mmCIF file with all atom_site columns, C-alpha atoms in Angstrom:
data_model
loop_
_atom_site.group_PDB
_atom_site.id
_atom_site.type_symbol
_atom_site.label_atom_id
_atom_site.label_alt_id
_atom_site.label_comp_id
_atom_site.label_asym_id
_atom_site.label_entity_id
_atom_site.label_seq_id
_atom_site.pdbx_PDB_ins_code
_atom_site.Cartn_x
_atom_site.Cartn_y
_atom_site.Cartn_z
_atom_site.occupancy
_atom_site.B_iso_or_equiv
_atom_site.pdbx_formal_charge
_atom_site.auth_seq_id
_atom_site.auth_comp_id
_atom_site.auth_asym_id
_atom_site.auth_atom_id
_atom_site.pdbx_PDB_model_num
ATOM 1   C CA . UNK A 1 1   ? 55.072 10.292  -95.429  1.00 84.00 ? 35  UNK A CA 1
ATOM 2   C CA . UNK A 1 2   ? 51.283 9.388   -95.774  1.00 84.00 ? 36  UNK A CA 1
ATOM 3   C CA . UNK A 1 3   ? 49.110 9.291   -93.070  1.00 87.00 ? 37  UNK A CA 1
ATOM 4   C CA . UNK A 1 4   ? 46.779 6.843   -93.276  1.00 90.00 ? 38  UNK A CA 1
ATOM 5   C CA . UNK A 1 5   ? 43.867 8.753   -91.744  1.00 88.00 ? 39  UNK A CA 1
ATOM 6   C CA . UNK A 1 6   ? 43.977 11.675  -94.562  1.00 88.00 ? 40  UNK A CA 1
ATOM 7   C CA . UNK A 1 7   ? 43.232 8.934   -97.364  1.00 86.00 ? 41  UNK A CA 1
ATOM 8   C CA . UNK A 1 8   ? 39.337 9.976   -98.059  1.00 86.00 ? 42  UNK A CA 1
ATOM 9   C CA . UNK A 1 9   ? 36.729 7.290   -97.206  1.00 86.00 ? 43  UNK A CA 1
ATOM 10  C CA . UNK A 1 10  ? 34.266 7.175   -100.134 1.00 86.00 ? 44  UNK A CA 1
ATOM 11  C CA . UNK A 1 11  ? 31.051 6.023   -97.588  1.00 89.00 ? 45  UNK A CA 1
ATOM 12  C CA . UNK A 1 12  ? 31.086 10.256  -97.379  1.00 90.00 ? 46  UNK A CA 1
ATOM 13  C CA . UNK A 1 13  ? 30.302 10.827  -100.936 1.00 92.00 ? 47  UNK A CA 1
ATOM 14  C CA . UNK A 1 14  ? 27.287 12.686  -102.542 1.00 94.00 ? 48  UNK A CA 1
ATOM 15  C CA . UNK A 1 15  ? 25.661 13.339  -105.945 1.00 96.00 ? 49  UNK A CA 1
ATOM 16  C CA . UNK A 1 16  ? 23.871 16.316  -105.680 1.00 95.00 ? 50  UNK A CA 1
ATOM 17  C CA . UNK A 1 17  ? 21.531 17.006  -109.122 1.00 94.00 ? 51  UNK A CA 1
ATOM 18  C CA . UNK A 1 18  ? 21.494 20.450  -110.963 1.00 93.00 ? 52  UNK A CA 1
ATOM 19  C CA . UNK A 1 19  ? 19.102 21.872  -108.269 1.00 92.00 ? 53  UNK A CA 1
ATOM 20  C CA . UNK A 1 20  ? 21.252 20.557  -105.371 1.00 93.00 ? 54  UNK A CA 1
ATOM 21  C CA . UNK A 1 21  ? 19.069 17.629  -104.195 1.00 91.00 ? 55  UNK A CA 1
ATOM 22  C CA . UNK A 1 22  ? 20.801 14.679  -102.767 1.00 93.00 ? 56  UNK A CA 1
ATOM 23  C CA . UNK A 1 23  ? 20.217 11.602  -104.381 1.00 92.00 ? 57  UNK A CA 1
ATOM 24  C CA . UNK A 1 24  ? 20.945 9.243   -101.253 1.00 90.00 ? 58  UNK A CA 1
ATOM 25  C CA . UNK A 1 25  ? 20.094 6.270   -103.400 1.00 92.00 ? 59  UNK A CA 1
ATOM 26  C CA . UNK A 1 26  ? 23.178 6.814   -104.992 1.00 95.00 ? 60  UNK A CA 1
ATOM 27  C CA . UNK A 1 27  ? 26.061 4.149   -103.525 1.00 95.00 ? 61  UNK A CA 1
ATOM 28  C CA . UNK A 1 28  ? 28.956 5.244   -106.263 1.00 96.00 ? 62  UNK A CA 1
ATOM 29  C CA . UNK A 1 29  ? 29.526 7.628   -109.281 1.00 97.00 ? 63  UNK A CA 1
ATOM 30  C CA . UNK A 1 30  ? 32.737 7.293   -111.041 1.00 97.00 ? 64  UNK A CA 1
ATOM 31  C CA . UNK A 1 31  ? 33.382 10.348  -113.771 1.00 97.00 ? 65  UNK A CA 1
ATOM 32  C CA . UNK A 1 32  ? 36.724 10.323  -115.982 1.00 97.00 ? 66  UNK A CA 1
ATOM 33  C CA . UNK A 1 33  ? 37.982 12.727  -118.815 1.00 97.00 ? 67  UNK A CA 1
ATOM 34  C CA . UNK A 1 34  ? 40.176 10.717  -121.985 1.00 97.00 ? 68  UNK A CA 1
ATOM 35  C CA . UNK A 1 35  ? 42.260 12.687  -123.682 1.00 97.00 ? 69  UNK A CA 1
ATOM 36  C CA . UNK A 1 36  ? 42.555 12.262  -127.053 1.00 97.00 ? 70  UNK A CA 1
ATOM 37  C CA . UNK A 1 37  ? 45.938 11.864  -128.440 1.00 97.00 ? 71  UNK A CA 1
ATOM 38  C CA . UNK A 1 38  ? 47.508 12.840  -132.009 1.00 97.00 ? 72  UNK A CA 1
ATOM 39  C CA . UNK A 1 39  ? 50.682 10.982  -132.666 1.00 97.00 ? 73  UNK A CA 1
ATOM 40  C CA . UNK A 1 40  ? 53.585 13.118  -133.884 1.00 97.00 ? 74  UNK A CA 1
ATOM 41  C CA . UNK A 1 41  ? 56.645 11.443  -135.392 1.00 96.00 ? 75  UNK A CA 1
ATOM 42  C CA . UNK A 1 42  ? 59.487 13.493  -134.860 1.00 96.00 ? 76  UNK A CA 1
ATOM 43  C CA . UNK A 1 43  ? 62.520 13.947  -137.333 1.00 97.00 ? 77  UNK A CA 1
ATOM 44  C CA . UNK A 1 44  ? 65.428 11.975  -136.109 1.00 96.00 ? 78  UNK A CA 1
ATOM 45  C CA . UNK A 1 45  ? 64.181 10.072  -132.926 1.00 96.00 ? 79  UNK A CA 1
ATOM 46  C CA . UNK A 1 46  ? 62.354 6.926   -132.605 1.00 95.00 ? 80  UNK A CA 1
ATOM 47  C CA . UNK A 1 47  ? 59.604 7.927   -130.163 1.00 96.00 ? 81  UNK A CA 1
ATOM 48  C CA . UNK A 1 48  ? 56.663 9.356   -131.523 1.00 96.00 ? 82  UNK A CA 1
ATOM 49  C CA . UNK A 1 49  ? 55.697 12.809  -129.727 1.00 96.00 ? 83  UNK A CA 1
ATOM 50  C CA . UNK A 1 50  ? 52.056 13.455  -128.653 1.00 97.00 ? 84  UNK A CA 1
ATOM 51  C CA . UNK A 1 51  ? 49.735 16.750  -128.983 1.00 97.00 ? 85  UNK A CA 1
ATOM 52  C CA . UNK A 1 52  ? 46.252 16.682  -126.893 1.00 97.00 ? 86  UNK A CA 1
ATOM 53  C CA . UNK A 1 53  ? 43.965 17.033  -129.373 1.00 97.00 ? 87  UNK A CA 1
ATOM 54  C CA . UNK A 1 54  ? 40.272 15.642  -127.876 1.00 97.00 ? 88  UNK A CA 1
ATOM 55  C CA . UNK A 1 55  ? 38.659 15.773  -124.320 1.00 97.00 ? 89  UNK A CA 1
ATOM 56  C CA . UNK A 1 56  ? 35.763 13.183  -124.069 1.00 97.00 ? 90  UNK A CA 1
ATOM 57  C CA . UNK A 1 57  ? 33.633 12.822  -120.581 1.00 98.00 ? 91  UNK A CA 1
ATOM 58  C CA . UNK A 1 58  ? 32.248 9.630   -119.442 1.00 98.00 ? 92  UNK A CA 1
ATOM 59  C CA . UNK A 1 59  ? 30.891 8.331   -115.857 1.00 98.00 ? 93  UNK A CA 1
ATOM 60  C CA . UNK A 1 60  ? 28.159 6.024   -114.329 1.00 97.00 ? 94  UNK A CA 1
ATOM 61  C CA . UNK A 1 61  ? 25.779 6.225   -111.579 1.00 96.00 ? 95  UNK A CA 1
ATOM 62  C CA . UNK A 1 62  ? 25.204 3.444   -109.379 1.00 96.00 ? 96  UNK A CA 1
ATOM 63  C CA . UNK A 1 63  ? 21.984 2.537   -106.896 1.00 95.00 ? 97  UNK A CA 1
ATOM 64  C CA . UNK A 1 64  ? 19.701 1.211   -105.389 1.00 95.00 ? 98  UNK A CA 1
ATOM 65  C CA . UNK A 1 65  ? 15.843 1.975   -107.420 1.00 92.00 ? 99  UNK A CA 1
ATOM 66  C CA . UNK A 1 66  ? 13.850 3.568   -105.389 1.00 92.00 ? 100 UNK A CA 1
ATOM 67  C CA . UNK A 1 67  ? 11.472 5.479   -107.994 1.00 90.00 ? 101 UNK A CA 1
ATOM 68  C CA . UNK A 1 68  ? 11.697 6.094   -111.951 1.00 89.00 ? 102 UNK A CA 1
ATOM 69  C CA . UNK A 1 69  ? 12.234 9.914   -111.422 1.00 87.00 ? 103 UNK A CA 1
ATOM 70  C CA . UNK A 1 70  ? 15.343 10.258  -113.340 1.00 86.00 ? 104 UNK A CA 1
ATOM 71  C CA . UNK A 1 71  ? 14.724 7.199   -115.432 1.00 89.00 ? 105 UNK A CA 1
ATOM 72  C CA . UNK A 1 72  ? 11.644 9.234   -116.491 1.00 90.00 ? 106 UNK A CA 1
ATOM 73  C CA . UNK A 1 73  ? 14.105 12.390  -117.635 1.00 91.00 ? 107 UNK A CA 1
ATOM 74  C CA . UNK A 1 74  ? 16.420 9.717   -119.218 1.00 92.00 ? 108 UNK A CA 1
ATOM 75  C CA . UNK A 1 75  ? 13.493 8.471   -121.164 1.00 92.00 ? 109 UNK A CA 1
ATOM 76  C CA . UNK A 1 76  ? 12.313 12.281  -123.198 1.00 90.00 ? 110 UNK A CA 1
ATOM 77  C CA . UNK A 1 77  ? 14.596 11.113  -125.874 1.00 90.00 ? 111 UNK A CA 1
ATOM 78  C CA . UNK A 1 78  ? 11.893 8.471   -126.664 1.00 90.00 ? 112 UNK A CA 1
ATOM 79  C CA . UNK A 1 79  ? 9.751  11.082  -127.892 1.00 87.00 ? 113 UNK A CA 1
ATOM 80  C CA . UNK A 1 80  ? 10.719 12.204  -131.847 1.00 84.00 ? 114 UNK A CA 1
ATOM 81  C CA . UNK A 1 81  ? 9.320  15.945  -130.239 1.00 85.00 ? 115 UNK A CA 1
ATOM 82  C CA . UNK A 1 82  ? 11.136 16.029  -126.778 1.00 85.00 ? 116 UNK A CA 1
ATOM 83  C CA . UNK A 1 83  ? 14.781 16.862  -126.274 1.00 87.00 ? 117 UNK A CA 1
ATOM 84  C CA . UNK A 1 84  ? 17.379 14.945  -124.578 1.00 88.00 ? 118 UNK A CA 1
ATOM 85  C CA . UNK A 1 85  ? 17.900 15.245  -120.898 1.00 92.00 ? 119 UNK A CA 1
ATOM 86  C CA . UNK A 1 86  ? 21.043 17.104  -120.249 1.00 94.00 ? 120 UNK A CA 1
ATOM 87  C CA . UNK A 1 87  ? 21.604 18.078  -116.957 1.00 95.00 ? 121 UNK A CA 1
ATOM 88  C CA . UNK A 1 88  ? 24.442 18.784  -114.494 1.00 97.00 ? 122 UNK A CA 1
ATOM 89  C CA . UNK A 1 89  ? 25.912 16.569  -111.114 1.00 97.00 ? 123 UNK A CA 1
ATOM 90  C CA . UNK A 1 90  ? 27.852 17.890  -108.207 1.00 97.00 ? 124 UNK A CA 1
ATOM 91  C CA . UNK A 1 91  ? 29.859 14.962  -106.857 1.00 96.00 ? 125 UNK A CA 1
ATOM 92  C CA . UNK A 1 92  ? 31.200 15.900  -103.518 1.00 93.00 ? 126 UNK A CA 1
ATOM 93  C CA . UNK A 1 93  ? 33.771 13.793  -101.289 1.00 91.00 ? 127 UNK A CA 1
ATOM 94  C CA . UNK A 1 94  ? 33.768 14.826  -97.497  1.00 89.00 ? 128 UNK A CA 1
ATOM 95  C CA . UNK A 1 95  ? 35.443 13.049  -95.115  1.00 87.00 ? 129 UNK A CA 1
ATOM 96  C CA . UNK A 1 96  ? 35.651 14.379  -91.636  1.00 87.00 ? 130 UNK A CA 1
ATOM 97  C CA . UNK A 1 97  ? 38.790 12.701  -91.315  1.00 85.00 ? 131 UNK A CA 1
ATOM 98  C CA . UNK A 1 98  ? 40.337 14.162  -94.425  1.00 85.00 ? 132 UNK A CA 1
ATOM 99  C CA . UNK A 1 99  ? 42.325 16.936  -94.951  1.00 86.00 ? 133 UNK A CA 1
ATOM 100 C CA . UNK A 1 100 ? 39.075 18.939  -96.229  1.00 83.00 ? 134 UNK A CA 1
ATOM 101 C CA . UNK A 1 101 ? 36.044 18.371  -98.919  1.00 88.00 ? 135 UNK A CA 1
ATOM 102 C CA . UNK A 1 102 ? 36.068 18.337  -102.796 1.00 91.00 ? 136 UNK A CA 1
ATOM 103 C CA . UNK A 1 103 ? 33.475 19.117  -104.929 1.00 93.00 ? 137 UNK A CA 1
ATOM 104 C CA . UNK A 1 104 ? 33.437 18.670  -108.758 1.00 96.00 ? 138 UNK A CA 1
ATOM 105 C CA . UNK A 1 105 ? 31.032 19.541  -111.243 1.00 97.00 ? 139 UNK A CA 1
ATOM 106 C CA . UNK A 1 106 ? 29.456 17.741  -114.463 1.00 98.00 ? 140 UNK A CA 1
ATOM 107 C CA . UNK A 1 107 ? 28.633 19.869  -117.036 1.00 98.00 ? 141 UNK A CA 1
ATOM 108 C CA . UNK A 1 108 ? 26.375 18.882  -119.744 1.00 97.00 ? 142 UNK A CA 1
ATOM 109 C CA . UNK A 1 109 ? 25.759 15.575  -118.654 1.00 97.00 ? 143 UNK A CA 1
ATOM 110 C CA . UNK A 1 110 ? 23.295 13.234  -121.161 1.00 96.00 ? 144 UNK A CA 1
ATOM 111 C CA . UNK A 1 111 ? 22.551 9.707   -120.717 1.00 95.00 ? 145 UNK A CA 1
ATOM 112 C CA . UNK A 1 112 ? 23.551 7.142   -123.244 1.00 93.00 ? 146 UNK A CA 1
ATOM 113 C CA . UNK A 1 113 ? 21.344 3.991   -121.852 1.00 91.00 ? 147 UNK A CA 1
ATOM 114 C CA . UNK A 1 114 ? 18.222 4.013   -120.031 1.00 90.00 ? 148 UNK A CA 1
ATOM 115 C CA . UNK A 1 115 ? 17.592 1.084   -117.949 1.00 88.00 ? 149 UNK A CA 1
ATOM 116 C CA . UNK A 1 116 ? 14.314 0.355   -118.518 1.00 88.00 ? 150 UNK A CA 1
ATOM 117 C CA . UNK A 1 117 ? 14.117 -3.221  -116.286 1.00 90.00 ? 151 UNK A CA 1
ATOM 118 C CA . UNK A 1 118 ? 16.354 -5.513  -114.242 1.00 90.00 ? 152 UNK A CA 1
ATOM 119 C CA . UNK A 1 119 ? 16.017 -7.612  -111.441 1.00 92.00 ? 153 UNK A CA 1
ATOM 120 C CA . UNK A 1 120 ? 16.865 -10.628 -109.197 1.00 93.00 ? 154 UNK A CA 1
ATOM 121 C CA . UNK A 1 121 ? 14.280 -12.954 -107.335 1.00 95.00 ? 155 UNK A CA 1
ATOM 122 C CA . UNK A 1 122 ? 15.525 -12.298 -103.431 1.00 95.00 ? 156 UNK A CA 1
ATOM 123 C CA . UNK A 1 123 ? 18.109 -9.066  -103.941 1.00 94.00 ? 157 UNK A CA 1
ATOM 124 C CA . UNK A 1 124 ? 17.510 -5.098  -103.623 1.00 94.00 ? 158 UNK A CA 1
ATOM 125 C CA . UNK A 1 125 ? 17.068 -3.884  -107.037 1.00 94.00 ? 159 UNK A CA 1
ATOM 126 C CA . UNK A 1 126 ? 20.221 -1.889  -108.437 1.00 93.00 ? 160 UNK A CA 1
ATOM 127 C CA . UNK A 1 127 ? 20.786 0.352   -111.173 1.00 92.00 ? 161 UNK A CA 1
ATOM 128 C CA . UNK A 1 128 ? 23.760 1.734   -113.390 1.00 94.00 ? 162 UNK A CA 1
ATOM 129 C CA . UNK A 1 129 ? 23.401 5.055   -115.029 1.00 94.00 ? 163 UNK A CA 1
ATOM 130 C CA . UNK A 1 130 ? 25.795 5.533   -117.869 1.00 96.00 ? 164 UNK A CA 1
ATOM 131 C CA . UNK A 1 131 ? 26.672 9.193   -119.315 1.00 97.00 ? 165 UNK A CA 1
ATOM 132 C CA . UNK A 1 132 ? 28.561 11.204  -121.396 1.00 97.00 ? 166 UNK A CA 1
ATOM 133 C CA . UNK A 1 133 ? 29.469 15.423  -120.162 1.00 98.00 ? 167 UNK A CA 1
ATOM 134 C CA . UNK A 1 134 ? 31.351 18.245  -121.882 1.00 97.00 ? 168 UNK A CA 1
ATOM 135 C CA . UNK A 1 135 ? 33.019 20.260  -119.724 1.00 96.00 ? 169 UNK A CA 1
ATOM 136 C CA . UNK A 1 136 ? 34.329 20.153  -115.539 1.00 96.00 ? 170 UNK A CA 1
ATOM 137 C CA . UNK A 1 137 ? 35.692 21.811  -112.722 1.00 96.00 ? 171 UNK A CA 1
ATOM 138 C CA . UNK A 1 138 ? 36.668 21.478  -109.508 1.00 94.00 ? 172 UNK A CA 1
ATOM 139 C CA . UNK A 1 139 ? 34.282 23.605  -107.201 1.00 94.00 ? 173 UNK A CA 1
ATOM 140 C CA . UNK A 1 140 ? 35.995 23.158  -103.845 1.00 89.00 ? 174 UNK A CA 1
ATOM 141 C CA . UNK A 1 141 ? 39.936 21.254  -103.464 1.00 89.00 ? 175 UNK A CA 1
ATOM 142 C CA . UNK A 1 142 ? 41.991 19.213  -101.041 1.00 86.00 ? 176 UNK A CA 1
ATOM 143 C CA . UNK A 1 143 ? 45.147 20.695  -99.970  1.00 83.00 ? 177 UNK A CA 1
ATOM 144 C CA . UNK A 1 144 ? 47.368 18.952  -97.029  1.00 77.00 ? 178 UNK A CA 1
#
C-alpha cells in the first residue's frame, strides 16, 4: 500500500551546474529520454513488433532571471568562431520525508533557444531554458 508521506515533494529539488553550484533561481527542470522506435511486421500476426533503435534527450529549465550568466554561455554560438555551450546538470530530488535522495545526471547538455528578452509590466521576470543531452545516469536511487 502507498504511504502518502514517501511520495517526494518537488519544493526539495536542485539543479546543480557542471561545477556543482546551485542555481536557486531555478523553480523546475523537467528532463525526458524518447526512444525511438522501428516497426517490425511480423510473419503471421497482425501486431507489428518493435526494436529500440534511437535515444533522444530533451528537458527545460525554468526561473526566475536574476542575471544573464548562463544566457551569456547560451549565447557563444552567436559567434561564427566560438563553440556551442555544452555542459552538464545534476538534478537532485531530496525530500526529508522520502524514502531517500536521487540524483541524476545530464550529460552533454546544449541549448536549442536562447531567450534573449521577455517580460510583463507588474510580474517577476521568468525564464524557460530549452535543451537537448546525450547520455544519463542515475547518480544516487530511491529504494523503499
Amino acid at each position: 500500500m502507498l504511504d502518502p508521506s514517501k511520495t517526494i515533494d518537488g519544493s526539495y529539488g536542485k539543479l546543480l551546474d557542471a561545477d556543482g553550484n546551485w542555481m536557486t533561481n531555478v523553480t523546475g527542470v523537467t528532463a525526458d529520454v524518447a526512444i525511438g522506435m522501428e516497426e517490425i511486421p511480423i510473419a503471421g500476426d497482425r501486431w507489428l513488433g518493435h526494436k529500440p533503435t534511437t535515444l533522444k534527450g530533451s528537458g527545460s529549465i525554468n526561473g526566475f532571471l536574476v542575471t544573464t550568466t548562463f544566457m551569456e554561455k547560451i549565447m557563444a554560438i552567436t559567434n561564427n568562431r566560438s563553440a556551442p555551450f555544452f555542459t552538464e546538470l545534476i538534478v537532485t530530488l531530496d525530500d526529508p520525508a522520502a524514502y531517500g535522495a536521487y540524483r541524476a545526471r545530464l550529460k552533454n547538455v546544449t541549448f536549442d533557444k536562447i531567450p534573449l528578452a521577455g517580460y510583463e509590466h507588474g510580474t517577476t521576470v521568468k525564464q524557460e531554458l530549452t535543451f537537448v543531452f546525450s547520455g544519463s545516469e542515475l547518480l544516487d536511487k530511491i529504494n523503499a
